[in-house]
Tab-separated table of C-alpha atoms and ligand atoms in Angstrom:
chain	number	residue	atom	x	y	z
G	1	MET	CA	-52.636	-39.318	-125.034
G	2	LEU	CA	-54.468	-36.384	-123.450
G	3	GLU	CA	-57.959	-36.266	-122.039
G	4	LEU	CA	-59.705	-33.441	-120.177
G	5	ARG	CA	-63.071	-34.148	-118.559
G	6	HIS	CA	-65.295	-31.461	-117.038
G	7	VAL	CA	-62.330	-29.184	-116.414
G	8	SER	CA	-63.082	-25.804	-114.858
G	9	LYS	CA	-60.668	-23.088	-113.812
G	10	SER	CA	-61.280	-19.696	-112.277
G	11	TYR	CA	-59.019	-17.086	-110.725
G	12	ARG	CA	-59.781	-15.224	-107.545
G	13	GLU	CA	-58.892	-11.566	-107.473
G	14	ALA	CA	-59.719	-9.372	-104.499
G	15	HIS	CA	-63.351	-10.277	-103.766
G	16	THR	CA	-64.350	-11.663	-107.127
G	17	ARG	CA	-63.843	-14.996	-108.797
G	18	ARG	CA	-63.537	-14.974	-112.578
G	19	ALA	CA	-64.307	-18.163	-114.471
G	20	VAL	CA	-61.810	-18.760	-117.299
G	21	LEU	CA	-62.588	-22.334	-118.358
G	22	THR	CA	-65.991	-23.904	-117.736
G	23	ASP	CA	-66.605	-27.634	-117.984
G	24	VAL	CA	-64.089	-28.245	-120.767
G	25	ASP	CA	-63.924	-31.675	-122.405
G	26	LEU	CA	-61.062	-32.353	-124.777
G	27	SER	CA	-59.331	-35.400	-126.233
G	28	VAL	CA	-56.093	-35.285	-128.190
G	29	GLY	CA	-54.743	-38.435	-129.820
G	30	ASP	CA	-51.176	-39.649	-130.105
G	31	GLY	CA	-49.306	-37.882	-132.891
G	32	GLU	CA	-51.946	-35.213	-133.456
G	33	PHE	CA	-51.110	-31.590	-134.238
G	34	VAL	CA	-53.751	-29.351	-132.669
G	35	ALA	CA	-53.927	-25.578	-133.070
G	36	VAL	CA	-55.691	-23.539	-130.376
G	37	THR	CA	-57.051	-20.118	-131.269
G	38	GLY	CA	-59.182	-17.541	-129.492
G	39	ARG	CA	-59.127	-13.909	-128.506
G	40	SER	CA	-56.799	-12.499	-125.889
G	41	GLY	CA	-57.802	-13.427	-122.362
G	42	THR	CA	-59.964	-16.419	-123.334
G	43	GLY	CA	-57.751	-18.839	-121.404
G	44	LYS	CA	-55.386	-20.354	-123.964
G	45	SER	CA	-52.290	-20.066	-121.781
G	46	THR	CA	-54.334	-21.194	-118.791
G	47	LEU	CA	-55.323	-24.317	-120.731
G	48	LEU	CA	-51.675	-25.124	-121.539
G	49	ASN	CA	-50.706	-24.588	-117.887
G	50	LEU	CA	-53.333	-27.119	-116.827
G	51	ILE	CA	-52.330	-29.659	-119.473
G	52	SER	CA	-48.673	-29.424	-118.423
G	53	GLY	CA	-49.493	-29.656	-114.724
G	54	ILE	CA	-47.973	-26.248	-113.960
G	55	ASP	CA	-51.383	-25.310	-112.586
G	56	VAL	CA	-54.343	-27.370	-111.350
G	57	PRO	CA	-58.025	-27.061	-112.264
G	58	ASP	CA	-60.715	-26.215	-109.693
G	59	SER	CA	-62.548	-29.354	-110.755
G	60	GLY	CA	-62.414	-32.043	-113.408
G	61	THR	CA	-59.740	-34.545	-114.432
G	62	ILE	CA	-56.765	-34.323	-116.789
G	63	TRP	CA	-55.215	-37.531	-118.084
G	64	LEU	CA	-51.800	-37.106	-119.652
G	65	ASP	CA	-49.969	-40.060	-121.097
G	66	GLY	CA	-51.822	-42.545	-118.879
G	67	VAL	CA	-51.581	-40.535	-115.654
G	68	ASP	CA	-54.326	-38.538	-113.919
G	69	LEU	CA	-52.514	-35.261	-113.211
G	70	THR	CA	-55.258	-34.125	-110.865
G	71	ALA	CA	-54.539	-37.085	-108.581
G	72	LEU	CA	-50.845	-36.190	-108.223
G	73	GLY	CA	-49.108	-33.912	-105.747
G	74	GLU	CA	-47.047	-30.981	-106.972
G	75	ARG	CA	-43.739	-32.824	-106.905
G	76	GLU	CA	-45.087	-35.801	-108.849
G	77	ARG	CA	-46.659	-33.461	-111.385
G	78	THR	CA	-43.303	-31.734	-111.846
G	79	LEU	CA	-41.572	-35.065	-112.447
G	80	LYS	CA	-44.258	-36.098	-114.925
G	81	ARG	CA	-43.896	-32.792	-116.755
G	82	ARG	CA	-40.107	-33.071	-116.997
G	83	HIS	CA	-40.425	-36.428	-118.732
G	84	ALA	CA	-43.547	-36.043	-120.800
G	85	VAL	CA	-43.758	-32.389	-121.877
G	86	GLY	CA	-41.660	-29.926	-123.881
G	87	PHE	CA	-42.421	-26.197	-124.166
G	88	VAL	CA	-41.910	-23.418	-126.654
G	89	PHE	CA	-42.807	-19.899	-125.503
G	90	GLN	CA	-43.450	-16.621	-127.290
G	91	PHE	CA	-40.424	-14.956	-125.723
G	92	PHE	CA	-38.099	-17.961	-126.139
G	93	ASN	CA	-37.354	-18.210	-122.380
G	94	LEU	CA	-33.835	-19.530	-122.783
G	95	ILE	CA	-31.698	-19.294	-119.658
G	96	PRO	CA	-29.433	-16.277	-120.284
G	97	THR	CA	-26.549	-17.464	-118.086
G	98	LEU	CA	-26.272	-20.808	-119.876
G	99	SER	CA	-24.780	-21.381	-123.320
G	100	VAL	CA	-26.949	-22.758	-126.112
G	101	ALA	CA	-25.615	-26.283	-125.497
G	102	GLU	CA	-26.143	-25.959	-121.727
G	103	ASN	CA	-29.721	-24.802	-122.279
G	104	LEU	CA	-30.320	-28.053	-124.167
G	105	LEU	CA	-28.490	-30.197	-121.623
G	106	LEU	CA	-30.594	-28.954	-118.727
G	107	PRO	CA	-33.831	-30.879	-119.486
G	108	LEU	CA	-31.735	-34.034	-119.911
G	109	GLU	CA	-29.923	-33.505	-116.607
G	110	LEU	CA	-33.261	-32.995	-114.866
G	111	ILE	CA	-34.372	-36.481	-115.898
G	112	GLY	CA	-31.049	-38.092	-115.066
G	113	CYS	CA	-29.834	-38.780	-118.602
G	114	PRO	CA	-26.206	-40.045	-118.631
G	115	ALA	CA	-23.773	-37.262	-119.625
G	116	ASP	CA	-22.378	-38.915	-122.769
G	117	ALA	CA	-25.806	-39.714	-124.163
G	118	ALA	CA	-26.971	-36.190	-123.297
G	119	ARG	CA	-24.085	-34.559	-125.138
G	120	ALA	CA	-24.668	-36.714	-128.213
G	121	ARG	CA	-28.370	-35.878	-128.192
G	122	VAL	CA	-27.668	-32.134	-127.873
G	123	THR	CA	-25.271	-32.252	-130.819
G	124	GLU	CA	-27.862	-34.094	-132.902
G	125	LEU	CA	-30.596	-31.556	-132.106
G	126	LEU	CA	-28.376	-28.526	-132.741
G	127	GLU	CA	-27.472	-29.945	-136.136
G	128	ARG	CA	-31.153	-30.493	-136.877
G	129	VAL	CA	-31.957	-26.813	-136.208
G	130	GLU	CA	-28.775	-25.735	-138.041
G	131	LEU	CA	-27.144	-24.139	-135.021
G	132	ALA	CA	-24.290	-26.543	-134.313
G	133	SER	CA	-21.793	-23.727	-134.785
G	134	ARG	CA	-23.490	-21.689	-132.022
G	135	ALA	CA	-23.346	-24.315	-129.263
G	136	GLU	CA	-21.048	-22.215	-127.076
G	137	SER	CA	-22.835	-18.894	-127.719
G	138	PHE	CA	-25.047	-17.308	-125.100
G	139	PRO	CA	-28.705	-16.709	-126.014
G	140	ASP	CA	-28.391	-12.893	-126.110
G	141	ARG	CA	-25.914	-13.210	-128.975
G	142	LEU	CA	-28.487	-14.938	-131.164
G	143	SER	CA	-31.222	-13.429	-133.330
G	144	GLY	CA	-34.843	-13.959	-132.322
G	145	GLY	CA	-35.316	-16.681	-134.931
G	146	GLU	CA	-32.125	-18.422	-133.829
G	147	GLN	CA	-33.209	-18.276	-130.184
G	148	GLN	CA	-36.539	-19.799	-131.093
G	149	ARG	CA	-34.802	-22.584	-133.045
G	150	VAL	CA	-32.802	-23.332	-129.884
G	151	ALA	CA	-36.079	-23.327	-127.937
G	152	VAL	CA	-37.597	-25.788	-130.414
G	153	ALA	CA	-34.577	-28.069	-129.980
G	154	ARG	CA	-34.851	-27.737	-126.194
G	155	ALA	CA	-38.539	-28.660	-126.289
G	156	LEU	CA	-37.728	-31.926	-128.064
G	157	VAL	CA	-34.327	-32.856	-126.630
G	158	HIS	CA	-35.693	-35.141	-123.890
G	159	GLU	CA	-38.114	-36.842	-126.313
G	160	PRO	CA	-41.354	-35.812	-124.584
G	161	ARG	CA	-44.638	-37.347	-125.714
G	162	LEU	CA	-46.250	-33.905	-125.882
G	163	VAL	CA	-44.959	-30.506	-126.966
G	164	LEU	CA	-46.879	-27.354	-126.009
G	165	ALA	CA	-46.172	-24.098	-127.813
G	166	ASP	CA	-47.711	-20.780	-126.707
G	167	GLU	CA	-47.644	-18.346	-129.641
G	168	PRO	CA	-44.217	-19.573	-130.762
G	169	THR	CA	-44.143	-17.227	-133.746
G	170	GLY	CA	-45.727	-14.240	-131.980
G	171	ASN	CA	-42.436	-12.423	-131.572
G	172	LEU	CA	-40.927	-13.193	-134.989
G	173	ASP	CA	-41.362	-11.622	-138.412
G	174	ALA	CA	-43.604	-13.532	-140.820
G	175	GLU	CA	-40.847	-15.270	-142.755
G	176	THR	CA	-38.865	-16.284	-139.646
G	177	GLY	CA	-42.096	-17.435	-137.999
G	178	ARG	CA	-42.813	-19.639	-141.001
G	179	ILE	CA	-39.354	-21.225	-140.764
G	180	VAL	CA	-39.647	-21.861	-137.007
G	181	LEU	CA	-43.141	-23.291	-137.304
G	182	GLY	CA	-42.082	-25.526	-140.209
G	183	LEU	CA	-39.152	-26.805	-138.193
G	184	LEU	CA	-41.308	-27.430	-135.123
G	185	SER	CA	-44.044	-29.282	-136.996
G	186	ASP	CA	-41.576	-31.302	-139.103
G	187	MET	CA	-39.540	-32.365	-136.068
G	188	ILE	CA	-42.653	-33.319	-134.134
G	189	ARG	CA	-44.013	-35.302	-137.062
G	190	ASP	CA	-40.715	-37.118	-137.616
G	191	ALA	CA	-40.614	-38.058	-133.944
G	192	ALA	CA	-44.341	-39.036	-133.966
G	193	LYS	CA	-45.057	-36.768	-131.016
G	194	THR	CA	-48.158	-34.756	-130.169
G	195	LEU	CA	-48.153	-30.976	-130.654
G	196	ILE	CA	-50.529	-28.362	-129.257
G	197	VAL	CA	-49.883	-24.828	-130.522
G	198	VAL	CA	-51.619	-21.669	-129.371
G	199	THR	CA	-51.512	-19.374	-132.364
G	200	HIS	CA	-53.126	-16.367	-134.008
G	201	SER	CA	-51.575	-17.341	-137.314
G	202	GLU	CA	-53.915	-18.638	-140.022
G	203	GLU	CA	-50.931	-20.305	-141.616
G	204	ALA	CA	-50.073	-22.175	-138.453
G	205	ALA	CA	-53.684	-23.276	-138.060
G	206	ALA	CA	-53.663	-24.469	-141.675
G	207	ARG	CA	-50.828	-26.878	-140.880
G	208	ALA	CA	-52.708	-28.469	-137.978
G	209	ASP	CA	-54.822	-31.629	-138.023
G	210	ARG	CA	-57.467	-29.903	-135.927
G	211	VAL	CA	-58.229	-26.353	-134.889
G	212	LEU	CA	-59.844	-25.633	-131.528
G	213	ARG	CA	-61.346	-22.292	-130.615
G	214	LEU	CA	-61.621	-21.016	-127.046
G	215	GLU	CA	-64.605	-18.782	-126.428
G	216	GLY	CA	-66.662	-17.986	-123.362
G	217	GLY	CA	-64.877	-20.593	-121.250
G	218	ALA	CA	-65.587	-23.417	-123.712
G	219	VAL	CA	-63.484	-25.215	-126.321
G	220	ARG	CA	-65.098	-25.683	-129.713
G	221	GLU	CA	-63.911	-27.608	-132.708
G	222	ALA	CA	-63.378	-24.995	-135.433
G	223	PRO	CA	-63.847	-25.823	-139.098
G	224	PRO	CA	-60.549	-26.614	-140.834
G	225	ALA	CA	-58.770	-23.455	-141.969
G	226	SER	CA	-59.307	-22.721	-145.637
G	227	GLY	CA	-56.407	-23.879	-147.728
G	228	SER	CA	-55.537	-26.492	-145.121
G	229	ILE	CA	-52.637	-28.570	-146.309
G	230	GLY	CA	-53.060	-31.191	-143.602
G	231	ARG	CA	-50.197	-33.455	-142.702
G	232	ALA	CA	-48.369	-36.079	-144.616
G	233	PRO	CA	-49.783	-39.508	-143.739
G	234	ARG	CA	-47.632	-41.620	-141.474
E	1	LIG	N1	-52.670	-15.832	-112.037
E	1	LIG	C1	-53.777	-15.198	-112.438
E	1	LIG	N2	-54.532	-14.505	-111.533
E	1	LIG	C2	-55.664	-13.869	-111.917
E	1	LIG	N3	-56.138	-13.889	-113.172
E	1	LIG	C3	-55.451	-14.569	-114.103
E	1	LIG	C4	-54.226	-15.254	-113.801
E	1	LIG	N4	-53.761	-15.829	-114.928
E	1	LIG	C5	-54.630	-15.522	-115.900
E	1	LIG	N5	-55.646	-14.775	-115.417
E	1	LIG	C6	-56.798	-14.273	-116.185
E	1	LIG	O1	-57.395	-15.376	-116.855
E	1	LIG	C7	-57.817	-14.994	-118.153
E	1	LIG	C8	-57.182	-15.922	-119.178
E	1	LIG	O2	-55.792	-15.679	-119.219
E	1	LIG	P1	-54.845	-16.405	-120.251
E	1	LIG	O3	-53.485	-15.914	-120.008
E	1	LIG	O4	-55.074	-17.871	-120.163
E	1	LIG	O5	-55.424	-15.876	-121.643
E	1	LIG	P2	-54.876	-16.095	-123.129
E	1	LIG	O6	-56.006	-16.648	-123.927
E	1	LIG	O7	-53.614	-16.881	-123.093
E	1	LIG	O8	-54.606	-14.586	-123.614
E	1	LIG	P3	-53.468	-14.011	-124.595
E	1	LIG	O9	-53.921	-14.353	-126.005
E	1	LIG	O10	-53.525	-12.550	-124.335
E	1	LIG	O11	-52.166	-14.641	-124.226
E	1	LIG	C9	-57.466	-13.546	-118.309
E	1	LIG	O12	-58.593	-12.772	-118.047
E	1	LIG	C10	-56.402	-13.293	-117.247
E	1	LIG	O13	-56.463	-11.986	-116.783
E	2	LIG	MG1	-51.638	-16.448	-123.573
């Protein structure tokens, strides 16, 4: 599903070059739920940007869903991302000038989904996140938890193989975060998709199949969180 080999990434600032990721190897299987932890500034968001093809590594290869992203041009990477990847961000990132339903329609329009099928799919997803009655609302009228439920629906609406979430509960209270994370992991599991979540939450890590820790530019397999509940077998 996803394979990184010898991936390195640094940023140049003024006259210095700062290494963020150094020779990272990583394999994620189909249907896996992987949690990524690590202190601030260790490169977690950078890693997600490379996996999604938003950014490119200095060296190394990244295979996503059978395609070597590092061999593609920017436009091809964008097309690949639109089909294969869904995102959930810490600050929801819904488009403020679009209604809830329009926010969900957008990823489908971008991949050329027929309008009738798109509308049916949006209705289905909004029902799943219990926001069907808010389809015509604008994002700023929703609570943080409601906005993040819309974002979860948006991340899955185009049936991507991979969903990436960058601290999806970081801006929610504990109880709301638990609900959003439960919804995200349940929906991903039901759809047999792969989920990579950057999180500081022990609880979130406990739900994952594997926990990876970023430190000093490297990715290490962390021991399973205590009290891990694992995932229901499929
Ligand atoms: N565009 C950029 N230009 C220069 N430096 C950058 C850029 N993007 C990220 N960095 C640096 O790379 C390092 C890793 O950043 P990144 O955002 O990946 O960390 P993170 O692990 O996601 O941190 P946090 O937990 O705070 O979100 C940081 O030191 C950051 O300052
Ligand atoms: Mg980050």
